[in-house]
Tab-separated table of C-alpha atoms in Angstrom:
chain	number	residue	atom	x	y	z
W	1	MET	CA	-0.353	79.412	-68.950
W	2	THR	CA	-1.924	83.136	-67.940
W	3	THR	CA	-5.277	81.590	-66.385
W	4	LEU	CA	-5.838	83.891	-63.768
W	5	ARG	CA	-7.330	82.086	-60.588
W	6	ILE	CA	-7.113	84.643	-58.059
W	7	TRP	CA	-10.923	85.309	-57.248
W	8	LYS	CA	-11.320	81.186	-56.452
W	9	HIS	CA	-9.252	82.022	-53.300
W	10	PHE	CA	-10.616	85.496	-52.470
W	11	PRO	CA	-13.958	86.378	-52.074
W	12	ARG	CA	-14.288	89.148	-54.673
W	13	GLU	CA	-16.887	91.113	-53.058
W	14	ASP	CA	-14.954	91.646	-49.780
W	15	LEU	CA	-13.179	94.427	-51.768
W	16	TYR	CA	-16.756	96.266	-51.651
W	17	GLU	CA	-15.984	96.752	-48.232
W	18	CYS	CA	-13.339	99.001	-48.402
W	19	TYR	CA	-14.181	102.393	-47.736
W	20	GLN	CA	-10.415	103.505	-48.314
W	21	CYS	CA	-9.640	104.749	-44.721
W	22	ALA	CA	-6.164	103.801	-45.388
W	23	ARG	CA	-5.269	102.520	-41.500
W	24	CYS	CA	-3.988	99.364	-43.280
W	25	THR	CA	-1.360	101.523	-44.838
W	26	GLY	CA	-1.137	103.499	-42.031
W	27	SER	CA	0.308	100.923	-40.285
W	28	CYS	CA	2.003	98.926	-42.816
W	29	PRO	CA	5.925	98.803	-41.769
W	30	ALA	CA	6.784	98.400	-45.491
W	31	MET	CA	5.485	101.476	-46.611
W	32	GLU	CA	7.355	103.199	-44.723
W	33	VAL	CA	11.064	102.143	-46.154
W	34	ALA	CA	10.316	100.533	-49.496
W	35	PRO	CA	8.058	102.052	-52.277
W	36	ALA	CA	5.496	99.353	-51.807
W	37	ILE	CA	2.125	99.763	-53.114
W	38	GLY	CA	0.823	99.184	-49.718
W	39	PRO	CA	-2.780	97.403	-49.030
W	40	ARG	CA	-5.232	100.573	-49.738
W	41	GLU	CA	-3.865	101.125	-52.878
W	42	THR	CA	-3.632	97.616	-53.808
W	43	ILE	CA	-7.551	97.230	-53.222
W	44	LEU	CA	-8.789	100.700	-55.025
W	45	LYS	CA	-6.887	99.175	-57.664
W	46	CYS	CA	-8.192	95.552	-57.852
W	47	LEU	CA	-11.668	97.183	-57.392
W	48	ASN	CA	-10.822	100.008	-60.419
W	49	LEU	CA	-8.412	98.451	-62.629
W	50	GLY	CA	-8.687	94.759	-62.174
W	51	HIS	CA	-6.035	92.952	-60.253
W	52	GLN	CA	-4.119	92.674	-63.492
W	53	ASP	CA	-2.408	95.848	-62.979
W	54	VAL	CA	-1.341	94.907	-59.635
W	55	VAL	CA	-0.022	91.229	-60.329
W	56	GLU	CA	2.364	92.449	-63.041
W	57	ASP	CA	3.856	95.359	-60.671
W	58	GLU	CA	6.953	94.042	-58.782
W	59	ARG	CA	6.314	96.256	-55.941
W	60	LEU	CA	3.344	93.702	-55.023
W	61	TRP	CA	6.233	91.676	-53.233
W	62	LEU	CA	7.271	94.552	-50.818
W	63	CYS	CA	5.705	93.300	-48.044
W	64	CYS	CA	6.750	91.878	-44.270
W	65	THR	CA	4.092	89.324	-44.524
W	66	CYS	CA	2.943	90.781	-40.721
W	67	ASN	CA	-0.648	91.020	-41.385
W	68	VAL	CA	-1.176	94.031	-39.549
W	69	CYS	CA	-3.040	95.439	-42.005
W	70	GLU	CA	-6.083	92.832	-41.784
W	71	ASP	CA	-5.167	92.928	-38.079
W	72	ARG	CA	-5.862	96.682	-38.359
W	73	CYS	CA	-8.788	96.702	-40.970
W	74	PRO	CA	-11.900	98.339	-39.469
W	75	GLN	CA	-13.874	96.427	-42.182
W	76	LYS	CA	-12.791	93.356	-41.150
W	77	ILE	CA	-11.370	92.306	-44.772
W	78	PRO	CA	-9.325	89.044	-45.046
W	79	ILE	CA	-6.187	91.371	-46.749
W	80	SER	CA	-3.915	88.642	-45.987
W	81	ASP	CA	-5.461	86.122	-47.751
W	82	LEU	CA	-6.054	88.894	-50.903
W	83	LEU	CA	-2.599	89.559	-50.903
W	84	VAL	CA	-1.592	85.506	-50.998
W	85	ALA	CA	-3.641	85.135	-53.998
W	86	LEU	CA	-2.155	88.036	-56.027
W	87	ARG	CA	1.166	86.804	-55.440
W	88	ASN	CA	0.338	83.460	-56.305
W	89	SER	CA	-0.936	84.824	-59.680
W	90	ALA	CA	2.069	87.513	-59.618
W	91	ALA	CA	4.137	84.163	-59.030
W	92	ARG	CA	2.674	81.951	-62.016
W	93	ARG	CA	2.889	84.724	-64.383
W	94	GLY	CA	6.706	85.256	-63.538
W	95	ASN	CA	6.701	88.233	-61.483
W	96	ILE	CA	8.157	86.416	-58.471
W	97	PRO	CA	11.611	88.292	-56.512
W	98	ALA	CA	14.840	86.804	-57.381
W	99	ARG	CA	15.547	85.942	-53.458
W	100	LEU	CA	12.592	84.192	-52.725
W	101	VAL	CA	13.211	81.926	-56.100
W	102	LEU	CA	16.409	81.122	-54.659
W	103	ALA	CA	14.317	80.064	-51.055
W	104	VAL	CA	11.809	77.930	-52.682
W	105	GLU	CA	14.173	76.454	-54.765
W	106	LEU	CA	16.404	75.369	-51.714
W	107	LEU	CA	13.306	73.979	-50.531
W	108	ALA	CA	11.862	71.885	-53.418
W	109	LYS	CA	15.460	70.481	-53.668
W	110	THR	CA	17.029	69.934	-50.197
W	111	GLY	CA	13.348	70.041	-48.106
W	112	ARG	CA	14.813	72.439	-45.529
W	113	SER	CA	14.831	75.913	-45.492
W	114	MET	CA	18.357	77.162	-44.652
W	115	ILE	CA	21.568	76.169	-46.098
W	116	VAL	CA	23.273	73.485	-44.405
W	117	HIS	CA	26.943	73.908	-43.936
W	118	GLN	CA	29.591	72.437	-41.111
W	119	LEU	CA	25.764	71.274	-39.263
W	120	ASP	CA	27.321	68.458	-37.637
W	121	GLU	CA	30.002	70.183	-35.283
W	122	MET	CA	27.951	73.351	-35.143
W	123	ARG	CA	25.559	70.860	-33.382
W	124	ALA	CA	28.007	68.937	-31.121
W	125	HIS	CA	28.985	72.512	-30.073
W	126	HIS	CA	25.703	72.817	-27.998
W	127	GLY	CA	25.340	68.539	-27.356
W	128	LEU	CA	23.742	67.972	-29.802
W	129	ALA	CA	23.197	64.925	-32.205
W	130	PRO	CA	23.253	65.292	-36.310
W	131	LEU	CA	20.034	66.155	-37.746
W	132	PRO	CA	18.301	63.394	-39.220
W	133	PRO	CA	18.307	63.704	-42.898
W	134	ALA	CA	15.425	65.472	-44.724
W	135	PRO	CA	12.481	63.529	-46.110
W	136	ILE	CA	13.361	64.952	-49.566
W	137	GLU	CA	11.614	61.746	-51.793
W	138	GLU	CA	8.295	61.937	-50.618
W	139	ILE	CA	8.480	66.287	-50.448
W	140	ARG	CA	9.795	66.193	-53.926
W	141	GLU	CA	6.817	63.669	-55.446
W	142	LEU	CA	4.422	65.801	-53.361
W	143	LEU	CA	5.237	68.745	-54.838
W	144	SER	CA	5.351	66.986	-58.147
W	145	LYS	CA	1.489	66.461	-57.800
W	146	THR	CA	0.360	70.272	-56.517
W	147	GLY	CA	1.402	71.335	-59.487
W	148	PHE	CA	4.407	73.040	-58.491
W	149	ARG	CA	6.439	73.169	-61.338
W	150	GLU	CA	3.990	75.287	-63.042
W	151	VAL	CA	5.618	78.250	-61.056
W	152	ILE	CA	9.144	76.797	-59.973
W	153	GLU	CA	11.511	74.299	-62.090
W	154	PHE	CA	13.273	72.005	-59.754
V	1	MET	CA	2.783	65.838	-20.591
V	2	LYS	CA	4.193	65.070	-24.105
V	3	TYR	CA	4.662	66.530	-27.563
V	4	ALA	CA	5.892	66.041	-30.583
V	5	LEU	CA	8.910	68.338	-31.076
V	6	TYR	CA	8.762	70.107	-34.615
V	7	LEU	CA	12.246	71.721	-34.910
V	8	GLY	CA	11.549	73.696	-38.088
V	9	CYS	CA	14.882	74.571	-40.094
V	10	ALA	CA	16.102	77.838	-38.875
V	11	ILE	CA	16.493	76.699	-35.433
V	12	PRO	CA	18.477	73.306	-35.774
V	13	ILE	CA	20.530	74.273	-38.317
V	14	LYS	CA	20.867	78.366	-37.558
V	15	TYR	CA	20.693	78.470	-33.818
V	16	PRO	CA	21.406	74.891	-32.517
V	17	GLY	CA	21.687	76.440	-29.162
V	18	PHE	CA	18.266	77.276	-28.690
V	19	GLU	CA	17.080	73.420	-29.622
V	20	ALA	CA	20.107	72.317	-27.005
V	21	THR	CA	18.340	74.781	-24.364
V	22	THR	CA	14.529	74.058	-24.962
V	23	ARG	CA	15.619	70.361	-24.543
V	24	LEU	CA	17.498	70.881	-21.113
V	25	VAL	CA	14.633	73.057	-19.933
V	26	CYS	CA	11.520	70.989	-20.814
V	27	GLU	CA	13.372	68.174	-19.399
V	28	ARG	CA	13.819	69.834	-16.302
V	29	LEU	CA	10.058	71.195	-16.412
V	30	GLY	CA	8.649	67.134	-17.018
V	31	ILE	CA	7.506	68.099	-20.776
V	32	GLU	CA	8.630	65.197	-22.317
V	33	LEU	CA	9.573	65.809	-26.378
V	34	VAL	CA	9.354	63.113	-29.258
V	35	ASP	CA	11.123	64.150	-32.330
V	36	LEU	CA	9.407	62.432	-35.385
V	37	PRO	CA	10.133	62.375	-39.164
V	38	PHE	CA	9.286	66.277	-40.070
V	39	ALA	CA	9.950	67.868	-43.239
V	40	CYS	CA	10.197	71.985	-43.347
V	41	CYS	CA	6.818	73.410	-42.350
V	42	PRO	CA	7.171	75.419	-45.067
V	43	PRO	CA	7.284	79.248	-44.555
V	44	GLY	CA	3.740	81.526	-45.047
V	45	THR	CA	6.954	83.898	-45.906
V	46	SER	CA	7.901	81.829	-49.087
V	47	MET	CA	6.425	79.104	-50.253
V	48	LYS	CA	2.597	79.862	-49.476
V	49	MET	CA	3.243	83.379	-51.334
V	50	VAL	CA	4.809	81.262	-54.393
V	51	HIS	CA	2.397	78.262	-54.438
V	52	TYR	CA	-0.355	78.151	-51.590
V	53	ASP	CA	-1.242	74.016	-52.552
V	54	SER	CA	2.091	72.962	-52.462
V	55	TRP	CA	2.156	75.299	-49.127
V	56	LEU	CA	-0.799	73.147	-47.693
V	57	VAL	CA	0.201	69.961	-49.046
V	58	LEU	CA	3.392	70.192	-47.267
V	59	ALA	CA	2.470	71.581	-44.011
V	60	ALA	CA	-0.320	68.699	-43.939
V	61	ARG	CA	2.062	66.142	-44.485
V	62	ASN	CA	3.755	67.213	-41.177
V	63	LEU	CA	0.233	66.893	-39.453
V	64	CYS	CA	0.041	63.395	-40.737
V	65	VAL	CA	3.000	62.696	-38.881
V	66	ALA	CA	1.973	63.914	-35.939
V	67	GLU	CA	-1.492	62.078	-35.922
V	68	GLU	CA	0.209	58.907	-36.788
V	69	ALA	CA	2.141	59.163	-33.567
V	70	GLY	CA	-0.699	60.725	-31.742
V	71	LEU	CA	0.929	63.466	-30.028
V	72	ASP	CA	-0.220	67.563	-30.002
V	73	VAL	CA	2.993	69.378	-32.040
V	74	LEU	CA	5.286	71.630	-30.291
V	75	THR	CA	6.917	74.462	-32.350
V	76	LEU	CA	9.725	76.409	-31.652
V	77	CYS	CA	9.138	79.329	-34.349
V	78	SER	CA	6.956	82.073	-34.932
V	79	GLY	CA	6.666	81.064	-38.451
V	80	CYS	CA	6.592	77.095	-37.936
V	81	VAL	CA	3.356	77.484	-35.699
V	82	ASN	CA	1.700	79.948	-38.067
V	83	THR	CA	1.907	78.099	-41.328
V	84	LEU	CA	1.150	75.037	-39.159
V	85	LYS	CA	-1.600	75.879	-37.032
V	86	GLU	CA	-3.138	78.068	-39.967
V	87	ALA	CA	-3.527	74.823	-42.095
V	88	ASN	CA	-4.702	72.493	-39.302
V	89	THR	CA	-7.701	74.911	-38.765
V	90	ILE	CA	-8.291	75.426	-42.575
V	91	LEU	CA	-8.021	71.241	-43.461
V	92	LYS	CA	-10.207	70.526	-40.060
V	93	LYS	CA	-12.580	73.075	-41.075
V	94	GLN	CA	-12.656	73.097	-45.272
V	95	ASP	CA	-13.701	69.872	-46.522
V	96	ALA	CA	-13.604	70.595	-50.004
V	97	ARG	CA	-9.915	71.652	-49.141
V	98	ARG	CA	-9.303	68.538	-47.148
V	99	ARG	CA	-10.557	66.183	-49.723
V	100	LYS	CA	-8.254	67.781	-52.616
V	101	VAL	CA	-5.116	67.728	-50.351
V	102	ASN	CA	-5.841	63.950	-49.070
V	103	ARG	CA	-6.227	63.032	-52.572
V	104	VAL	CA	-2.275	64.082	-52.930
V	105	LEU	CA	-1.386	62.489	-49.778
V	106	GLU	CA	-2.883	59.060	-49.734
V	107	ASP	CA	-0.568	57.981	-52.660
V	108	HIS	CA	2.254	58.201	-50.085
V	109	GLY	CA	-0.266	56.225	-47.189
V	110	ARG	CA	-0.991	59.153	-45.433
V	111	HIS	CA	-4.273	61.072	-44.384
V	112	PHE	CA	-4.886	64.086	-42.815
V	113	ALA	CA	-7.667	62.951	-40.288
V	114	GLY	CA	-7.881	66.222	-38.246
V	115	THR	CA	-6.805	64.996	-34.557
V	116	ILE	CA	-4.182	66.648	-33.196
V	117	GLU	CA	-3.541	70.579	-31.907
V	118	VAL	CA	-0.454	72.550	-32.633
V	119	THR	CA	0.799	74.502	-29.849
V	120	HIS	CA	4.069	76.695	-29.449
V	121	ILE	CA	6.812	76.505	-26.448
V	122	LEU	CA	5.795	80.144	-25.070
V	123	ASP	CA	1.850	78.662	-24.716
V	124	VAL	CA	3.010	75.061	-23.757
V	125	LEU	CA	5.323	76.622	-20.965
V	126	TYR	CA	2.473	79.457	-19.839
V	127	GLN	CA	0.033	76.751	-18.711
V	128	ASP	CA	-0.241	76.457	-15.046
V	129	ALA	CA	1.005	73.175	-14.499
V	130	VAL	CA	4.427	74.312	-16.007
V	131	VAL	CA	4.869	77.875	-14.110
V	132	GLU	CA	4.451	75.522	-10.870
V	133	LYS	CA	7.237	73.918	-11.645
V	134	ILE	CA	8.751	77.093	-12.783
V	135	VAL	CA	8.351	78.723	-9.324
V	136	ARG	CA	9.339	75.615	-7.662
V	137	LYS	CA	12.371	74.395	-9.651
V	138	MET	CA	13.717	78.358	-9.973
V	139	GLU	CA	17.449	78.852	-8.460
V	140	ARG	CA	17.389	82.297	-8.723
V	141	GLU	CA	15.923	85.784	-10.469
V	142	VAL	CA	17.177	87.522	-13.513
V	143	PRO	CA	16.594	90.939	-12.772
V	144	LEU	CA	16.592	92.662	-16.250
V	145	ARG	CA	14.638	95.031	-18.075
V	146	VAL	CA	13.387	92.950	-20.801
V	147	GLY	CA	11.745	94.050	-24.204
V	148	CYS	CA	9.632	91.233	-25.312
V	149	HIS	CA	9.375	90.702	-29.170
V	150	TYR	CA	6.812	88.006	-30.144
V	151	GLY	CA	6.932	87.749	-33.950
V	152	CYS	CA	4.037	88.879	-35.719
V	153	HIS	CA	3.383	85.191	-37.100
V	154	TYR	CA	3.108	83.947	-33.432
V	155	PHE	CA	-0.274	85.691	-33.206
V	156	ARG	CA	-1.568	87.287	-36.489
V	157	PRO	CA	-3.873	86.467	-38.460
V	158	PRO	CA	-5.587	86.170	-34.967
V	159	LYS	CA	-8.439	84.526	-36.774
V	160	TYR	CA	-6.126	81.606	-37.233
V	161	MET	CA	-3.798	81.839	-34.161
V	162	TYR	CA	-5.880	82.763	-31.351
V	163	PRO	CA	-9.548	82.083	-32.316
V	164	GLU	CA	-11.040	81.385	-29.110
V	165	GLU	CA	-9.244	84.598	-28.130
V	166	LEU	CA	-9.992	87.279	-29.578
V	167	SER	CA	-11.074	91.118	-28.423
V	168	PRO	CA	-14.367	92.604	-29.117
V	169	SER	CA	-12.274	93.953	-32.282
V	170	GLU	CA	-11.398	90.792	-33.423
V	171	SER	CA	-8.368	91.089	-32.575
V	172	TYR	CA	-5.809	90.285	-30.233
V	173	VAL	CA	-2.640	91.333	-28.467
V	174	PRO	CA	-0.214	89.022	-26.808
V	175	VAL	CA	0.946	89.102	-22.822
V	176	LYS	CA	1.691	85.646	-22.586
V	177	MET	CA	5.827	85.962	-22.484
V	178	ASP	CA	5.659	89.328	-20.398
V	179	HIS	CA	3.737	87.631	-17.895
V	180	LEU	CA	5.962	84.443	-18.041
V	181	LEU	CA	9.155	86.085	-17.535
V	182	SER	CA	8.039	88.726	-14.695
V	183	ILE	CA	7.670	85.408	-12.498
V	184	ILE	CA	11.334	84.822	-12.937
V	185	GLY	CA	12.189	88.392	-11.663
V	186	VAL	CA	12.297	90.375	-15.307
V	187	GLU	CA	11.027	93.511	-15.440
V	188	PRO	CA	8.767	93.705	-18.520
V	189	THR	CA	9.216	96.587	-20.361
V	190	GLU	CA	6.710	98.036	-23.380
V	191	TYR	CA	8.130	100.396	-25.951
V	192	SER	CA	6.807	101.625	-28.887
V	193	ARG	CA	5.778	99.271	-31.807
V	194	LYS	CA	6.213	96.367	-29.725
V	195	PHE	CA	3.755	94.425	-31.656
V	196	LEU	CA	5.277	95.195	-35.007
V	197	CYS	CA	7.107	93.549	-37.861
V	198	CYS	CA	11.220	93.159	-36.944
V	199	GLY	CA	12.077	93.351	-40.752
V	200	SER	CA	13.100	89.708	-41.500
V	201	PRO	CA	10.756	88.586	-44.211
V	202	LEU	CA	11.259	91.919	-46.067
V	203	GLY	CA	14.923	91.746	-46.075
V	204	ALA	CA	14.464	87.840	-46.845
V	205	ASN	CA	12.593	88.442	-49.668
V	206	MET	CA	13.539	91.460	-51.415
V	207	ASP	CA	15.680	94.048	-49.728
V	208	GLN	CA	17.763	93.809	-46.773
V	209	ASP	CA	18.404	97.336	-46.500
V	210	ALA	CA	14.470	98.137	-46.273
V	211	GLY	CA	14.217	94.805	-43.767
V	212	TYR	CA	17.304	96.395	-41.278
V	213	ALA	CA	15.269	100.099	-41.790
V	214	ILE	CA	12.740	98.427	-39.894
V	215	THR	CA	14.586	96.963	-37.432
V	216	ARG	CA	16.642	100.442	-36.584
V	217	GLN	CA	13.100	101.902	-36.158
V	218	LYS	CA	12.084	99.388	-33.400
V	219	LEU	CA	15.754	99.485	-31.807
V	220	GLY	CA	15.250	102.784	-31.494
V	221	HIS	CA	12.404	102.650	-29.396
V	222	ILE	CA	13.638	99.813	-27.411
V	223	HIS	CA	16.567	102.386	-26.868
V	224	ASP	CA	14.333	104.869	-25.693
V	225	ARG	CA	13.423	102.829	-22.855
V	226	ASN	CA	16.393	101.649	-21.837
V	227	ILE	CA	15.586	98.206	-22.287
V	228	GLN	CA	18.781	95.862	-21.037
V	229	ALA	CA	18.071	92.974	-23.021
V	230	LEU	CA	15.204	91.441	-25.743
V	231	SER	CA	13.231	88.116	-26.120
V	232	VAL	CA	12.455	86.597	-28.784
V	233	ILE	CA	10.381	83.194	-29.791
V	234	CYS	CA	11.333	83.096	-33.167
V	235	PRO	CA	14.977	82.232	-35.131
V	236	SER	CA	14.167	84.725	-37.961
V	237	CYS	CA	13.118	87.880	-35.554
V	238	PHE	CA	16.241	86.440	-33.128
V	239	GLU	CA	18.879	87.044	-36.553
V	240	GLN	CA	17.279	90.304	-37.329
V	241	PHE	CA	18.348	91.686	-33.856
V	242	ASP	CA	21.150	89.677	-33.210
V	243	MET	CA	22.979	89.881	-37.052
V	244	GLY	CA	21.244	93.348	-37.688
V	245	GLN	CA	22.807	94.838	-34.653
V	246	VAL	CA	26.190	94.221	-35.784
V	247	VAL	CA	25.491	95.304	-39.583
V	248	LEU	CA	23.505	98.217	-38.202
V	249	SER	CA	26.140	99.811	-36.025
V	250	ARG	CA	28.981	99.293	-39.003
V	251	LYS	CA	26.762	100.708	-41.174
V	252	PHE	CA	25.551	104.400	-38.862
V	253	LYS	CA	28.661	103.771	-35.566
V	254	ASP	CA	26.239	103.186	-33.633
V	255	ASN	CA	27.729	101.338	-30.456
V	256	ARG	CA	24.503	101.174	-28.378
V	257	LYS	CA	23.914	97.437	-28.762
V	258	VAL	CA	20.754	95.242	-26.380
V	259	PRO	CA	21.506	91.432	-25.802
V	260	VAL	CA	18.721	88.831	-27.482
V	261	PHE	CA	17.737	86.212	-25.446
V	262	TYR	CA	15.358	83.414	-26.840
V	263	LEU	CA	12.849	82.591	-24.517
V	264	THR	CA	13.766	79.601	-22.803
V	265	GLN	CA	17.661	80.370	-22.233
V	266	LEU	CA	15.984	83.390	-20.235
V	267	ILE	CA	14.233	80.445	-18.396
V	268	GLY	CA	17.175	78.878	-18.144
V	269	LEU	CA	18.935	81.142	-16.307
V	270	ALA	CA	16.676	81.285	-13.685
V	271	LEU	CA	16.729	77.366	-13.866
V	272	GLY	CA	20.211	78.143	-12.886
V	273	MET	CA	22.042	76.949	-16.558
V	274	LYS	CA	25.202	78.747	-17.177
V	275	TYR	CA	26.701	80.763	-20.385
V	276	ARG	CA	27.651	77.798	-22.622
V	277	GLU	CA	25.246	75.394	-21.634
V	278	LEU	CA	22.736	77.803	-23.157
V	279	GLY	CA	24.620	78.261	-25.893
V	280	LEU	CA	24.852	82.596	-25.093
V	281	ASP	CA	28.676	82.013	-26.313
V	282	VAL	CA	27.478	81.899	-30.204
V	283	HIS	CA	24.960	84.811	-30.046
V	284	ARG	CA	26.771	88.034	-31.873
V	285	VAL	CA	25.680	90.427	-29.613
V	286	LYS	CA	27.315	88.929	-26.040
V	287	SER	CA	25.496	88.875	-23.067
V	288	ARG	CA	28.459	87.983	-20.728
V	289	LYS	CA	29.014	91.561	-19.903
V	290	LEU	CA	25.666	92.362	-18.473
V	291	LEU	CA	24.822	89.220	-16.738
V	292	GLU	CA	28.438	89.841	-14.769
V	293	GLU	CA	26.496	92.983	-13.660
V	294	ILE	CA	23.469	90.769	-12.135
V	295	GLY	CA	26.148	88.297	-10.572
V	296	MET	CA	24.602	85.628	-13.244
V	297	ALA	CA	27.521	84.914	-15.568
């Protein structure tokens, strides 16, 4: 169950390009307001301890996904790809924020990422027709085939 | 000029006023929009972080729907454009991933071929032919000091979003919204941290207070420059600033407020459209007083 497939999605050699300048972490908006790990330390931990330590840490999720870390990296390390790979690995181990579970469950159950409430009236207020139903059958079948159930029940 | 209109989730469900305005503005500017049976993009901030393969397959399904109609995709949201543009690039370039995705899609009679492009309403309005039409059809100027907020996912990571327009340091700094608004008489105003996050994804996934702390920092820099209004091109950024100001003003007893507009609402004002027609009546931070000051309400 805990097979780690992270290096399939991220070229591990790229980590060695990092010289720990911390331009990423210095730019990170989440670091300023929350006890995040930050990209610099994430990379260092992956190098020194292996990523096991990182994927079990819930602070891994304190991130805006704004990708400014990668944008400003002088070594052009694809940090956004690393963070996706690490979080996918964390999610497979059950390390996933409760709010995020609710969000992806909603998506898998309804085919939308927003709760629909009094929608027809609201759309009519703006002169719009009702929204056609989401192709939920097809979405659910596709998600059954991609292995989404290995991570989230729906 | 014809596109498949990709509405996404937040706009038609939470902010249908943006949809209504955008449809009207496009009609006036001769941009034909076609509705197709799309589904959730799905967001790079949620599905992609949890299960990449599912994210890629659901995105590919949307791209297939547009391919079947032979139309390029027009998105209205920084998140949707991020997912669909990135997935489109990856599936066009990476043979192994495309084969894998097509094996899943083929059971549903779909096949990703890589025949269309994905674009955003800002990039569509910025085209020469459309700008000429705006200039011709404009009924009045909109003389406001406006701060533009692009939304990170509209342009980052630039290797997927604007690979043809990278700077020598392989970065990309967006300017199109500032340029476009200056055409309708807006005074685009720079402010500190203009290109950083609004705080929305951190709030949505993890910690609402931390997300709003980022919003508060940005709003501070916006007030420092005496900016009268914000222009955004993403419903999540809009909510973060519009709802965020209501929450933050209660919490910190700060009454300064700056109305937030979706880009096409400002273009609509210049084209002579009215307050309610533009859906401005449902915004939490009201803009009526500001618009009255410049004789436009």
